[in-house]
Amino acid sequence: MKFTRDEIRRSMLLYAISDRTWLKEGESLADVCRRVLDSGATFLQIREKDLEPGRFAQEAEELRQLCQRRNVPFVVNDSVEIALSCGSDGVHVGQSDLRGRDIRALIGPDRILGISAGTVAEAKAAQEAGADYIGVGAVFGTSTKKDARNLTVEALRDIVRAVSIPVVAIGGINAGNIAQLKGSNVDGVAVISAIFGAEDPGAATSQLLALAKDMVAAHG
């Protein structure tokens, strides 16, 4: 694997997930992601649900190159095919993507596999399916998933305790509420709109990175 287990755990600190719907006139996704990476994002996922496959693959390749030059892990949301074709570091999938598919076998042993989970049982199953990390949420609700369940700090802590792989919290996390995750023992936070929807995504990234470091340090 290109990234060690410890490197993956550290890369969870500020996990940015792309959302092109926030792009301003004249901006490209690569332009914004470059600023976000240069401002301290430690992991990047391309998540473009409504982009046609050819364009998705093209943008994934652009972002892969940006991340590779900065030695930041880059994964593709849902599409194993695009993850493989663009040479990404891995793929992130949901619970429904696991049904009848051995994602680990499809991507091989050397790529990163992230899996979403919302319960201890789902987290344990994800680890057994070969996940390198788990995305757990939604912790504060989210506009990107209509059926997301909110999770308490106690529930997050139970999930972290139940698995040995890194856990990143996701769902409605922003500068105003990230401190509420202190004591959850998560390895970091995954953020979409608080970065890509910000007036200045780079400045938002810098602020969230500092807050994420403070949150993790407070776990004790």
Coordinates of C-alpha atoms in Angstrom, one line a residue:
M1 CA 0.0 0.0 0.0
K2 CA 1.3 3.4 -0.9
F3 CA 0.1 4.9 2.5
T4 CA 0.7 3.0 5.7
R5 CA -2.0 2.5 8.3
D6 CA -0.5 5.2 10.5
E7 CA -0.4 7.6 7.5
I8 CA -4.1 6.9 6.7
R9 CA -5.0 7.5 10.3
R10 CA -3.2 10.9 10.3
S11 CA -4.8 11.8 7.0
M12 CA -8.3 11.6 8.5
L13 CA -7.7 14.8 10.4
L14 CA -9.3 17.1 7.8
Y15 CA -10.9 15.0 5.0
A16 CA -12.3 17.2 2.2
I17 CA -15.1 15.9 0.0
S18 CA -15.7 17.8 -3.3
D19 CA -19.0 19.4 -4.3
R20 CA -19.0 21.2 -7.6
T21 CA -22.5 22.7 -7.0
W22 CA -20.7 25.4 -4.9
L23 CA -18.4 26.5 -7.7
K24 CA -18.5 30.2 -8.6
E25 CA -18.6 31.5 -12.1
G26 CA -15.3 30.9 -13.9
E27 CA -14.0 28.4 -11.3
S28 CA -13.1 24.8 -11.9
L29 CA -13.2 22.0 -9.3
A30 CA -9.4 21.6 -9.7
D31 CA -8.9 25.3 -9.0
V32 CA -10.8 25.1 -5.7
C33 CA -9.3 21.7 -4.7
R34 CA -5.8 23.1 -5.3
R35 CA -6.5 26.0 -2.8
V36 CA -8.0 23.5 -0.3
L37 CA -5.1 21.2 -0.5
D38 CA -2.6 24.0 -0.2
S39 CA -4.5 25.3 2.9
G40 CA -4.0 22.0 4.7
A41 CA -6.7 19.4 3.7
T42 CA -5.1 16.0 4.6
F43 CA -7.3 13.8 2.4
L44 CA -9.5 14.4 -0.6
Q45 CA -12.5 12.5 -2.0
I46 CA -14.2 13.3 -5.3
R47 CA -17.9 12.9 -4.9
E48 CA -19.9 13.9 -7.9
K49 CA -23.2 12.1 -8.0
D50 CA -24.7 13.9 -11.0
L51 CA -21.6 14.1 -13.3
E52 CA -21.6 11.9 -16.4
P53 CA -18.9 9.2 -16.3
G54 CA -16.6 10.7 -18.9
R55 CA -16.5 14.1 -17.2
F56 CA -16.2 12.4 -13.7
A57 CA -13.2 10.4 -14.9
Q58 CA -11.5 13.5 -16.3
E59 CA -12.0 15.5 -13.2
A60 CA -10.9 12.5 -11.0
E61 CA -7.6 12.4 -13.0
E62 CA -7.0 16.1 -12.5
L63 CA -7.6 15.8 -8.7
R64 CA -5.5 12.7 -8.5
Q65 CA -2.5 14.6 -10.0
L66 CA -3.0 17.5 -7.5
C67 CA -3.0 15.1 -4.6
Q68 CA -0.1 13.0 -5.8
R69 CA 2.1 16.0 -6.0
R70 CA 1.3 16.8 -2.4
N71 CA 1.4 13.3 -1.1
V72 CA -2.2 13.5 0.0
P73 CA -4.5 10.4 -0.3
F74 CA -7.1 10.7 -3.0
V75 CA -10.2 8.4 -3.3
V76 CA -13.2 8.3 -5.6
N77 CA -16.7 8.0 -4.2
D78 CA -18.7 4.9 -5.2
S79 CA -17.2 4.2 -8.7
V80 CA -14.6 1.4 -8.5
E81 CA -14.3 1.6 -12.2
I82 CA -13.3 5.3 -12.2
A83 CA -11.1 4.8 -9.2
L84 CA -9.1 2.1 -11.1
S85 CA -9.0 3.9 -14.4
C86 CA -7.6 7.1 -13.0
G87 CA -5.1 5.4 -10.7
S88 CA -6.6 6.9 -7.5
D89 CA -5.3 5.8 -4.1
G90 CA -8.7 4.1 -3.5
V91 CA -12.4 4.3 -3.3
H92 CA -15.1 5.1 -0.7
V93 CA -18.4 3.2 -0.8
G94 CA -21.6 3.1 1.2
Q95 CA -23.3 0.1 2.8
S96 CA -25.5 -0.5 -0.2
D97 CA -22.4 -0.8 -2.4
L98 CA -21.3 -3.8 -0.4
R99 CA -24.3 -6.0 -1.2
G100 CA -23.1 -8.8 -3.4
R101 CA -19.8 -7.2 -4.2
D102 CA -16.3 -7.8 -2.7
I103 CA -15.0 -4.3 -3.1
R104 CA -11.6 -5.2 -1.6
A105 CA -11.1 -8.0 -4.2
L106 CA -12.1 -5.5 -7.0
I107 CA -9.6 -2.9 -6.0
G108 CA -6.8 -5.2 -4.8
P109 CA -4.8 -5.1 -1.5
D110 CA -2.8 -1.9 -2.2
R111 CA -5.6 0.7 -2.6
I112 CA -7.4 2.5 0.2
L113 CA -10.9 1.3 1.0
G114 CA -13.2 3.6 2.9
I115 CA -16.7 2.5 3.9
S116 CA -19.6 4.5 5.4
A117 CA -21.2 3.3 8.6
G118 CA -23.8 4.5 11.1
T119 CA -23.8 1.8 13.7
V120 CA -21.4 -0.4 15.6
A121 CA -22.7 -3.4 13.6
E122 CA -22.1 -1.6 10.3
A123 CA -18.6 -0.5 11.4
K124 CA -17.6 -4.0 12.4
A125 CA -18.9 -5.4 9.1
A126 CA -17.0 -2.7 7.2
Q127 CA -13.8 -3.7 9.0
E128 CA -14.4 -7.3 8.1
A129 CA -15.0 -6.3 4.5
G130 CA -11.4 -5.0 4.4
A131 CA -12.0 -1.3 5.1
D132 CA -8.9 0.9 5.8
Y133 CA -11.1 3.5 7.5
I134 CA -14.8 4.2 8.3
G135 CA -16.8 7.3 7.6
V136 CA -19.4 7.7 10.4
G137 CA -22.4 9.9 10.4
A138 CA -24.3 11.9 10.0
V139 CA -23.3 13.6 13.2
F140 CA -25.1 16.9 12.8
G141 CA -27.4 16.2 9.9
T142 CA -26.6 16.9 6.3
S143 CA -28.1 18.2 3.1
T144 CA -26.3 15.7 0.9
K145 CA -28.0 12.6 2.3
K146 CA -31.7 12.9 2.9
D147 CA -31.9 9.7 5.0
A148 CA -28.9 10.3 7.2
R149 CA -29.3 9.6 10.9
N150 CA -27.8 11.9 13.5
L151 CA -25.3 10.4 15.9
T152 CA -24.4 11.4 19.4
V153 CA -20.8 11.7 20.7
E154 CA -21.5 8.6 22.8
A155 CA -22.5 6.6 19.7
L156 CA -19.4 7.8 17.9
R157 CA -17.2 6.7 20.8
D158 CA -18.9 3.3 20.8
I159 CA -18.1 2.9 17.1
V160 CA -14.5 4.0 17.5
R161 CA -14.1 1.5 20.4
A162 CA -15.6 -1.4 18.3
V163 CA -13.0 -1.2 15.5
S164 CA -9.2 -1.0 15.2
I165 CA -9.2 1.1 12.0
P166 CA -9.5 4.9 11.8
V167 CA -12.8 6.6 12.1
V168 CA -13.7 10.0 10.5
A169 CA -16.9 11.8 11.5
I170 CA -19.1 13.3 8.7
G171 CA -22.4 15.2 8.4
G172 CA -23.0 18.9 8.9
I173 CA -19.7 19.5 10.5
N174 CA -18.5 23.2 10.5
A175 CA -16.4 25.6 12.5
G176 CA -19.3 26.3 14.8
N177 CA -19.9 22.8 15.9
I178 CA -16.7 20.8 15.5
A179 CA -15.8 21.3 19.2
Q180 CA -18.8 19.3 20.2
L181 CA -17.0 16.2 18.9
K182 CA -14.3 16.5 21.6
G183 CA -14.1 13.2 23.5
S184 CA -15.6 11.2 20.7
N185 CA -12.2 9.8 19.9
V186 CA -12.7 10.1 16.1
D187 CA -9.5 10.6 14.1
G188 CA -10.8 13.6 12.3
V189 CA -13.7 15.2 10.4
A190 CA -14.9 14.9 6.8
V191 CA -16.3 18.2 5.4
I192 CA -18.2 19.2 2.3
S193 CA -20.2 22.4 2.4
A194 CA -18.2 24.0 5.2
I195 CA -15.3 24.1 2.8
F196 CA -16.7 24.1 -0.7
G197 CA -19.6 26.3 0.2
A198 CA -17.4 28.8 1.9
E199 CA -16.8 32.2 0.4
D200 CA -13.1 31.5 0.7
P201 CA -12.5 27.7 0.7
G202 CA -8.8 28.0 1.4
A203 CA -9.4 30.2 4.5
A204 CA -12.2 27.8 5.7
T205 CA -9.8 24.9 5.3
S206 CA -7.1 26.6 7.4
Q207 CA -9.6 27.4 10.1
L208 CA -11.1 23.9 10.2
L209 CA -7.6 22.3 10.2
A210 CA -6.7 24.2 13.4
L211 CA -10.0 23.3 15.0
A212 CA -9.7 19.6 14.0
K213 CA -6.2 19.5 15.6
D214 CA -7.7 21.0 18.7
M215 CA -10.5 18.5 18.7
V216 CA -8.2 15.4 18.3
A217 CA -5.8 16.8 21.0
A218 CA -8.7 17.1 23.4
H219 CA -9.5 13.4 23.2
G220 CA -6.7 12.8 25.6

